[in-house]
Amino acid sequence: MAGPSDVLALLQIIDWFKEKFGAKKDSPVQRFVDVFESHGVHRNQIPRYFPDLLNLADVQDDQSLSKILDQEMIDRTADLFNVDTAWIECANSHPYLTHSFYKQPEKFIEFLDGLLASGSDLTGVLFTSAFPGSGHHADTFILIEESFEFAPDLPITRYHILDNWFFNYGKSRAYLAACVSSAWKRNVYIHGRRISKEFVRKYQFGENLLGSDITDHWPGSHWYPEDMALDPRKLIDGLPSPHEKNIALEVFSSLCNKDKRFCLDEQESIHKGESFLGILKSLKVGG
């Protein structure tokens, strides 16, 4: 018959297995480490980013790190990787704060200029699940990758998520084209990928740390967002109705007439000398 000591020993073994093989406990320590690892920094490399605060022994396990992790480390990590401080503190469910520039292409330019002023290298990708017939609410977001050197031989890439786009809605398509073209004018090239709705929804609202499925490479089939600003036929391609096509053309043409920062006429040679507005005049609008 098992005695109290046997029962205690069994419970200790069970606790050990839970700790060793069970699900990771969500905590500020775990989230702190997850932020670095999701951005390509191994746990053992973390002290290189905090030489004044951490050493290798401090990050060898969660218990050691929990004794030294403080507000300054959390704040500096949040700033370094553009994640929400409250998320690391387990007070928020979204690691990233997203940006919305729908109907605000001027604000988008200010946003890019602010990042460029810091000397960072920028590139981007427009992910969408849109396809002909997919309806107004096709999921779409822009991911801006900002790369810089934190210190010699310590590169960092952090991410900015731009959401609130509806690819198959004419007005949204026009503002999206304006943002893409204004980025190109600053040598910030927005590439395009068509990918599943499930993938887009995983990341478009900043609800998940960006994983290797998106940071190691850009998945999905290629397309060229800048074409929307160069050719009216590309701008309206796939929009679900003549009304939506009319709206897209009218809004984008108005933006171009108002502010040349939103059009790419200097690249019109790829269309044999025809500008966007020139093609538009020969196009049956909304056809």
mmCIF file of C-alpha atoms in Angstrom:
data_model
loop_
_atom_site.group_PDB
_atom_site.id
_atom_site.type_symbol
_atom_site.label_atom_id
_atom_site.label_comp_id
_atom_site.label_asym_id
_atom_site.label_seq_id
_atom_site.Cartn_x
_atom_site.Cartn_y
_atom_site.Cartn_z
ATOM 1 C CA MET A 1 0.000 0.000 0.000
ATOM 2 C CA ALA A 2 1.396 3.405 -1.013
ATOM 3 C CA GLY A 3 2.238 5.742 1.822
ATOM 4 C CA PRO A 4 2.206 9.557 1.979
ATOM 5 C CA SER A 5 5.829 9.741 0.878
ATOM 6 C CA ASP A 6 5.045 7.682 -2.226
ATOM 7 C CA VAL A 7 2.112 9.934 -3.139
ATOM 8 C CA LEU A 8 4.281 13.024 -2.654
ATOM 9 C CA ALA A 9 6.994 11.549 -4.846
ATOM 10 C CA LEU A 10 4.444 10.767 -7.563
ATOM 11 C CA LEU A 11 3.045 14.314 -7.472
ATOM 12 C CA GLN A 12 6.553 15.734 -7.772
ATOM 13 C CA ILE A 13 7.199 13.568 -10.822
ATOM 14 C CA ILE A 14 3.914 14.714 -12.392
ATOM 15 C CA ASP A 15 4.814 18.374 -11.751
ATOM 16 C CA TRP A 16 8.235 17.839 -13.305
ATOM 17 C CA PHE A 17 6.693 16.366 -16.468
ATOM 18 C CA LYS A 18 4.211 19.239 -16.685
ATOM 19 C CA GLU A 19 6.991 21.776 -16.384
ATOM 20 C CA LYS A 20 9.249 19.946 -18.818
ATOM 21 C CA PHE A 21 6.789 18.935 -21.515
ATOM 22 C CA GLY A 22 3.615 20.864 -20.860
ATOM 23 C CA ALA A 23 2.405 23.996 -22.604
ATOM 24 C CA LYS A 24 4.452 27.107 -22.012
ATOM 25 C CA LYS A 25 3.050 29.334 -19.311
ATOM 26 C CA ASP A 26 2.149 32.749 -20.693
ATOM 27 C CA SER A 27 4.056 35.377 -18.732
ATOM 28 C CA PRO A 28 5.992 38.618 -19.292
ATOM 29 C CA VAL A 29 9.204 36.579 -19.235
ATOM 30 C CA GLN A 30 7.928 34.221 -21.928
ATOM 31 C CA ARG A 31 6.604 37.048 -24.076
ATOM 32 C CA PHE A 32 9.855 38.978 -23.690
ATOM 33 C CA VAL A 33 11.786 35.994 -25.062
ATOM 34 C CA ASP A 34 9.161 35.291 -27.743
ATOM 35 C CA VAL A 35 9.514 38.815 -29.151
ATOM 36 C CA PHE A 36 13.238 38.351 -29.721
ATOM 37 C CA GLU A 37 12.949 34.821 -31.112
ATOM 38 C CA SER A 38 10.109 35.750 -33.476
ATOM 39 C CA HIS A 39 12.350 38.475 -34.896
ATOM 40 C CA GLY A 40 15.243 36.101 -35.483
ATOM 41 C CA VAL A 41 17.225 36.712 -32.279
ATOM 42 C CA HIS A 42 18.107 33.553 -30.342
ATOM 43 C CA ARG A 43 17.509 33.609 -26.607
ATOM 44 C CA ASN A 44 21.240 33.416 -25.913
ATOM 45 C CA GLN A 45 21.824 36.498 -28.083
ATOM 46 C CA ILE A 46 19.454 38.737 -26.112
ATOM 47 C CA PRO A 47 22.221 40.092 -23.801
ATOM 48 C CA ARG A 48 23.971 41.513 -26.874
ATOM 49 C CA TYR A 49 21.064 43.977 -27.153
ATOM 50 C CA PHE A 50 21.218 44.850 -23.437
ATOM 51 C CA PRO A 51 24.936 44.711 -22.526
ATOM 52 C CA ASP A 52 24.320 47.148 -19.677
ATOM 53 C CA LEU A 53 21.508 45.075 -18.158
ATOM 54 C CA LEU A 54 21.858 41.373 -19.012
ATOM 55 C CA ASN A 55 24.442 38.628 -19.275
ATOM 56 C CA LEU A 56 24.225 35.085 -20.603
ATOM 57 C CA ALA A 57 23.488 33.587 -17.197
ATOM 58 C CA ASP A 58 20.445 35.860 -16.829
ATOM 59 C CA VAL A 59 18.717 34.354 -19.874
ATOM 60 C CA GLN A 60 19.637 30.695 -19.401
ATOM 61 C CA ASP A 61 16.096 29.886 -18.222
ATOM 62 C CA ASP A 62 12.843 31.627 -17.320
ATOM 63 C CA GLN A 63 13.514 31.428 -13.610
ATOM 64 C CA SER A 64 16.801 33.295 -13.924
ATOM 65 C CA LEU A 65 15.312 35.884 -16.239
ATOM 66 C CA SER A 66 12.281 36.468 -14.007
ATOM 67 C CA LYS A 67 14.591 37.654 -11.216
ATOM 68 C CA ILE A 68 16.022 40.468 -13.321
ATOM 69 C CA LEU A 69 13.408 41.398 -15.941
ATOM 70 C CA ASP A 70 12.227 44.927 -15.200
ATOM 71 C CA GLN A 71 10.209 47.733 -16.744
ATOM 72 C CA GLU A 72 13.178 49.263 -18.534
ATOM 73 C CA MET A 73 13.926 46.007 -20.369
ATOM 74 C CA ILE A 74 10.274 45.608 -21.342
ATOM 75 C CA ASP A 75 9.994 49.192 -22.585
ATOM 76 C CA ARG A 76 13.238 49.005 -24.549
ATOM 77 C CA THR A 77 12.214 45.713 -26.144
ATOM 78 C CA ALA A 78 8.807 47.094 -27.121
ATOM 79 C CA ASP A 79 10.453 50.111 -28.725
ATOM 80 C CA LEU A 80 13.139 48.048 -30.442
ATOM 81 C CA PHE A 81 10.668 45.721 -32.145
ATOM 82 C CA ASN A 82 7.648 48.003 -32.423
ATOM 83 C CA VAL A 83 5.444 45.796 -30.241
ATOM 84 C CA ASP A 84 2.957 46.870 -27.610
ATOM 85 C CA THR A 85 4.405 47.214 -24.119
ATOM 86 C CA ALA A 86 1.083 46.143 -22.628
ATOM 87 C CA TRP A 87 1.224 42.897 -24.605
ATOM 88 C CA ILE A 88 4.621 41.950 -23.134
ATOM 89 C CA GLU A 89 3.131 42.712 -19.724
ATOM 90 C CA CYS A 90 0.230 40.304 -20.494
ATOM 91 C CA ALA A 91 -2.224 43.204 -20.257
ATOM 92 C CA ASN A 92 -3.170 43.170 -23.956
ATOM 93 C CA SER A 93 -3.920 40.367 -26.400
ATOM 94 C CA HIS A 94 -2.418 42.067 -29.497
ATOM 95 C CA PRO A 95 1.382 42.295 -29.826
ATOM 96 C CA TYR A 96 1.256 44.914 -32.597
ATOM 97 C CA LEU A 97 -0.513 48.246 -32.806
ATOM 98 C CA THR A 98 -1.667 48.619 -36.418
ATOM 99 C CA HIS A 99 -1.996 51.732 -38.580
ATOM 100 C CA SER A 100 -4.896 52.776 -40.795
ATOM 101 C CA PHE A 101 -4.410 55.192 -43.697
ATOM 102 C CA TYR A 102 -7.686 54.664 -45.548
ATOM 103 C CA LYS A 103 -8.737 58.093 -46.893
ATOM 104 C CA GLN A 104 -5.492 59.500 -45.437
ATOM 105 C CA PRO A 105 -2.729 59.041 -48.034
ATOM 106 C CA GLU A 106 -1.102 62.279 -46.823
ATOM 107 C CA LYS A 107 -0.734 60.721 -43.365
ATOM 108 C CA PHE A 108 0.814 57.653 -44.971
ATOM 109 C CA ILE A 109 3.478 59.848 -46.581
ATOM 110 C CA GLU A 110 4.199 61.469 -43.205
ATOM 111 C CA PHE A 111 4.493 57.997 -41.679
ATOM 112 C CA LEU A 112 7.009 56.851 -44.316
ATOM 113 C CA ASP A 113 9.012 60.064 -44.118
ATOM 114 C CA GLY A 114 9.284 59.636 -40.355
ATOM 115 C CA LEU A 115 10.716 56.140 -40.751
ATOM 116 C CA LEU A 116 13.069 57.186 -43.551
ATOM 117 C CA ALA A 117 14.361 60.105 -41.498
ATOM 118 C CA SER A 118 15.846 57.630 -39.014
ATOM 119 C CA GLY A 119 18.038 56.158 -41.745
ATOM 120 C CA SER A 120 16.253 52.804 -41.877
ATOM 121 C CA ASP A 121 15.891 50.752 -45.052
ATOM 122 C CA LEU A 122 12.248 50.164 -45.911
ATOM 123 C CA THR A 123 10.470 47.705 -48.126
ATOM 124 C CA GLY A 124 6.959 46.365 -48.074
ATOM 125 C CA VAL A 125 4.496 43.800 -49.281
ATOM 126 C CA LEU A 126 0.780 44.034 -49.874
ATOM 127 C CA PHE A 127 -0.937 40.793 -48.912
ATOM 128 C CA THR A 128 -4.459 40.176 -50.153
ATOM 129 C CA SER A 129 -6.839 37.260 -50.382
ATOM 130 C CA ALA A 130 -8.814 39.047 -53.118
ATOM 131 C CA PHE A 131 -9.721 37.305 -56.334
ATOM 132 C CA PRO A 132 -12.508 37.938 -58.890
ATOM 133 C CA GLY A 133 -15.841 37.381 -57.176
ATOM 134 C CA SER A 134 -14.453 37.373 -53.635
ATOM 135 C CA GLY A 135 -16.683 40.276 -52.559
ATOM 136 C CA HIS A 136 -16.079 43.621 -50.880
ATOM 137 C CA HIS A 137 -14.441 42.332 -47.747
ATOM 138 C CA ALA A 138 -11.443 40.566 -49.216
ATOM 139 C CA ASP A 139 -8.794 40.626 -46.525
ATOM 140 C CA THR A 140 -5.831 42.893 -47.249
ATOM 141 C CA PHE A 141 -2.944 44.495 -45.354
ATOM 142 C CA ILE A 142 0.421 46.101 -46.025
ATOM 143 C CA LEU A 143 3.479 44.943 -44.108
ATOM 144 C CA ILE A 144 6.335 47.458 -43.952
ATOM 145 C CA GLU A 145 9.723 45.983 -43.058
ATOM 146 C CA GLU A 146 12.105 48.449 -41.410
ATOM 147 C CA SER A 147 15.721 47.284 -41.266
ATOM 148 C CA PHE A 148 18.620 48.974 -39.485
ATOM 149 C CA GLU A 149 21.729 48.233 -37.446
ATOM 150 C CA PHE A 150 21.120 48.415 -33.717
ATOM 151 C CA ALA A 151 24.897 48.254 -33.269
ATOM 152 C CA PRO A 152 27.764 46.961 -35.445
ATOM 153 C CA ASP A 153 26.910 43.424 -36.565
ATOM 154 C CA LEU A 154 23.532 43.580 -34.775
ATOM 155 C CA PRO A 155 20.910 43.978 -37.509
ATOM 156 C CA ILE A 156 17.269 44.490 -36.580
ATOM 157 C CA THR A 157 14.124 44.203 -38.664
ATOM 158 C CA ARG A 158 10.913 45.476 -37.189
ATOM 159 C CA TYR A 159 7.492 45.537 -38.753
ATOM 160 C CA HIS A 160 4.602 47.929 -39.251
ATOM 161 C CA ILE A 161 1.146 46.589 -40.120
ATOM 162 C CA LEU A 162 -1.198 48.778 -42.145
ATOM 163 C CA ASP A 163 -4.742 47.404 -42.029
ATOM 164 C CA ASN A 164 -8.324 48.540 -42.743
ATOM 165 C CA TRP A 165 -8.149 47.939 -46.500
ATOM 166 C CA PHE A 166 -10.964 46.405 -48.562
ATOM 167 C CA PHE A 167 -9.430 45.408 -51.846
ATOM 168 C CA ASN A 168 -12.664 44.865 -53.782
ATOM 169 C CA TYR A 169 -14.211 48.145 -52.660
ATOM 170 C CA GLY A 170 -13.605 50.859 -55.263
ATOM 171 C CA LYS A 171 -12.791 53.768 -52.959
ATOM 172 C CA SER A 172 -10.466 51.677 -50.822
ATOM 173 C CA ARG A 173 -8.698 50.373 -53.952
ATOM 174 C CA ALA A 174 -8.047 53.972 -55.075
ATOM 175 C CA TYR A 175 -6.549 55.058 -51.756
ATOM 176 C CA LEU A 176 -4.488 51.876 -51.668
ATOM 177 C CA ALA A 177 -3.066 52.683 -55.112
ATOM 178 C CA ALA A 178 -2.256 56.221 -53.946
ATOM 179 C CA CYS A 179 -0.315 54.883 -50.952
ATOM 180 C CA VAL A 180 1.568 52.362 -53.079
ATOM 181 C CA SER A 181 2.583 54.967 -55.650
ATOM 182 C CA SER A 182 3.621 57.531 -53.021
ATOM 183 C CA ALA A 183 5.823 54.849 -51.439
ATOM 184 C CA TRP A 184 7.444 54.082 -54.805
ATOM 185 C CA LYS A 185 8.224 57.783 -55.223
ATOM 186 C CA ARG A 186 10.292 57.460 -52.043
ATOM 187 C CA ASN A 187 12.016 54.286 -53.286
ATOM 188 C CA VAL A 188 9.994 52.220 -50.838
ATOM 189 C CA TYR A 189 8.823 49.392 -53.038
ATOM 190 C CA ILE A 190 5.548 47.698 -52.135
ATOM 191 C CA HIS A 191 5.515 44.195 -53.586
ATOM 192 C CA GLY A 192 2.382 42.086 -53.900
ATOM 193 C CA ARG A 193 1.353 38.611 -52.807
ATOM 194 C CA ARG A 194 -1.964 36.834 -53.157
ATOM 195 C CA ILE A 195 -2.450 34.411 -50.302
ATOM 196 C CA SER A 196 -5.224 32.577 -48.472
ATOM 197 C CA LYS A 197 -7.799 34.417 -46.395
ATOM 198 C CA GLU A 198 -6.745 32.422 -43.339
ATOM 199 C CA PHE A 199 -3.138 33.579 -43.680
ATOM 200 C CA VAL A 200 -4.081 37.228 -44.120
ATOM 201 C CA ARG A 201 -6.419 37.155 -41.144
ATOM 202 C CA LYS A 202 -3.705 35.621 -38.994
ATOM 203 C CA TYR A 203 -1.631 38.788 -39.233
ATOM 204 C CA GLN A 204 -3.670 41.717 -40.558
ATOM 205 C CA PHE A 205 -4.958 42.959 -37.190
ATOM 206 C CA GLY A 206 -1.703 42.559 -35.240
ATOM 207 C CA GLU A 207 -3.095 39.687 -33.181
ATOM 208 C CA ASN A 208 -0.070 37.389 -33.578
ATOM 209 C CA LEU A 209 3.668 37.816 -33.485
ATOM 210 C CA LEU A 210 4.973 37.605 -37.008
ATOM 211 C CA GLY A 211 6.379 34.128 -37.564
ATOM 212 C CA SER A 212 8.863 32.521 -39.904
ATOM 213 C CA ASP A 213 6.050 31.828 -42.375
ATOM 214 C CA ILE A 214 6.076 35.532 -43.214
ATOM 215 C CA THR A 215 9.447 36.869 -42.014
ATOM 216 C CA ASP A 216 11.702 34.275 -43.683
ATOM 217 C CA HIS A 217 10.019 34.797 -47.052
ATOM 218 C CA TRP A 218 6.888 36.347 -48.469
ATOM 219 C CA PRO A 219 4.464 33.522 -49.285
ATOM 220 C CA GLY A 220 1.802 33.556 -51.978
ATOM 221 C CA SER A 221 1.668 34.241 -55.691
ATOM 222 C CA HIS A 222 3.309 37.393 -57.042
ATOM 223 C CA TRP A 223 1.484 40.423 -58.389
ATOM 224 C CA TYR A 224 2.447 44.064 -58.936
ATOM 225 C CA PRO A 225 0.552 46.657 -56.847
ATOM 226 C CA GLU A 226 2.252 49.585 -58.603
ATOM 227 C CA ASP A 227 0.375 48.636 -61.786
ATOM 228 C CA MET A 228 -2.792 49.992 -60.158
ATOM 229 C CA ALA A 229 -1.245 53.478 -60.294
ATOM 230 C CA LEU A 230 0.094 53.096 -63.841
ATOM 231 C CA ASP A 231 -2.826 51.621 -65.729
ATOM 232 C CA PRO A 232 -6.554 52.263 -65.065
ATOM 233 C CA ARG A 233 -7.312 48.783 -66.381
ATOM 234 C CA LYS A 234 -5.228 47.301 -63.584
ATOM 235 C CA LEU A 235 -6.773 49.620 -61.005
ATOM 236 C CA ILE A 236 -10.284 48.360 -61.700
ATOM 237 C CA ASP A 237 -9.402 44.745 -62.471
ATOM 238 C CA GLY A 238 -11.581 42.394 -60.424
ATOM 239 C CA LEU A 239 -13.837 45.043 -58.904
ATOM 240 C CA PRO A 240 -17.312 43.528 -58.599
ATOM 241 C CA SER A 241 -19.468 46.105 -60.434
ATOM 242 C CA PRO A 242 -19.369 49.059 -62.862
ATOM 243 C CA HIS A 243 -20.233 51.315 -59.922
ATOM 244 C CA GLU A 244 -17.160 50.207 -57.966
ATOM 245 C CA LYS A 245 -14.980 50.637 -61.057
ATOM 246 C CA ASN A 246 -16.292 54.169 -61.584
ATOM 247 C CA ILE A 247 -15.641 55.074 -57.952
ATOM 248 C CA ALA A 248 -12.070 53.731 -58.064
ATOM 249 C CA LEU A 249 -11.229 55.648 -61.227
ATOM 250 C CA GLU A 250 -12.871 58.867 -60.073
ATOM 251 C CA VAL A 251 -11.233 58.880 -56.640
ATOM 252 C CA PHE A 252 -7.767 57.980 -57.895
ATOM 253 C CA SER A 253 -7.936 60.490 -60.773
ATOM 254 C CA SER A 254 -9.002 63.175 -58.301
ATOM 255 C CA LEU A 255 -6.096 62.332 -56.007
ATOM 256 C CA CYS A 256 -3.624 62.501 -58.916
ATOM 257 C CA ASN A 257 -4.993 65.838 -60.119
ATOM 258 C CA LYS A 258 -4.826 67.232 -56.593
ATOM 259 C CA ASP A 259 -1.381 65.961 -55.617
ATOM 260 C CA LYS A 260 1.267 64.502 -57.937
ATOM 261 C CA ARG A 261 2.766 62.553 -55.043
ATOM 262 C CA PHE A 262 0.023 59.970 -55.588
ATOM 263 C CA CYS A 263 0.683 59.132 -59.250
ATOM 264 C CA LEU A 264 3.547 57.471 -61.116
ATOM 265 C CA ASP A 265 3.554 59.371 -64.406
ATOM 266 C CA GLU A 266 7.360 59.401 -64.492
ATOM 267 C CA GLN A 267 7.156 55.666 -65.209
ATOM 268 C CA GLU A 268 4.599 56.016 -67.982
ATOM 269 C CA SER A 269 7.108 54.814 -70.587
ATOM 270 C CA ILE A 270 6.293 51.204 -69.711
ATOM 271 C CA HIS A 271 2.906 51.894 -71.312
ATOM 272 C CA LYS A 272 4.437 53.296 -74.519
ATOM 273 C CA GLY A 273 4.206 56.914 -73.476
ATOM 274 C CA GLU A 274 0.639 56.834 -72.219
ATOM 275 C CA SER A 275 0.001 58.375 -68.818
ATOM 276 C CA PHE A 276 -2.608 57.034 -66.424
ATOM 277 C CA LEU A 277 -4.977 59.877 -67.285
ATOM 278 C CA GLY A 278 -4.235 59.412 -70.967
ATOM 279 C CA ILE A 279 -5.277 55.761 -70.837
ATOM 280 C CA LEU A 280 -8.284 56.742 -68.750
ATOM 281 C CA LYS A 281 -9.593 59.044 -71.511
ATOM 282 C CA SER A 282 -9.647 56.136 -73.961
ATOM 283 C CA LEU A 283 -11.159 53.711 -71.464
ATOM 284 C CA LYS A 284 -14.865 53.116 -71.175
ATOM 285 C CA VAL A 285 -15.121 54.080 -67.529
ATOM 286 C CA GLY A 286 -16.653 51.367 -65.412
ATOM 287 C CA GLY A 287 -16.932 49.007 -68.333
#
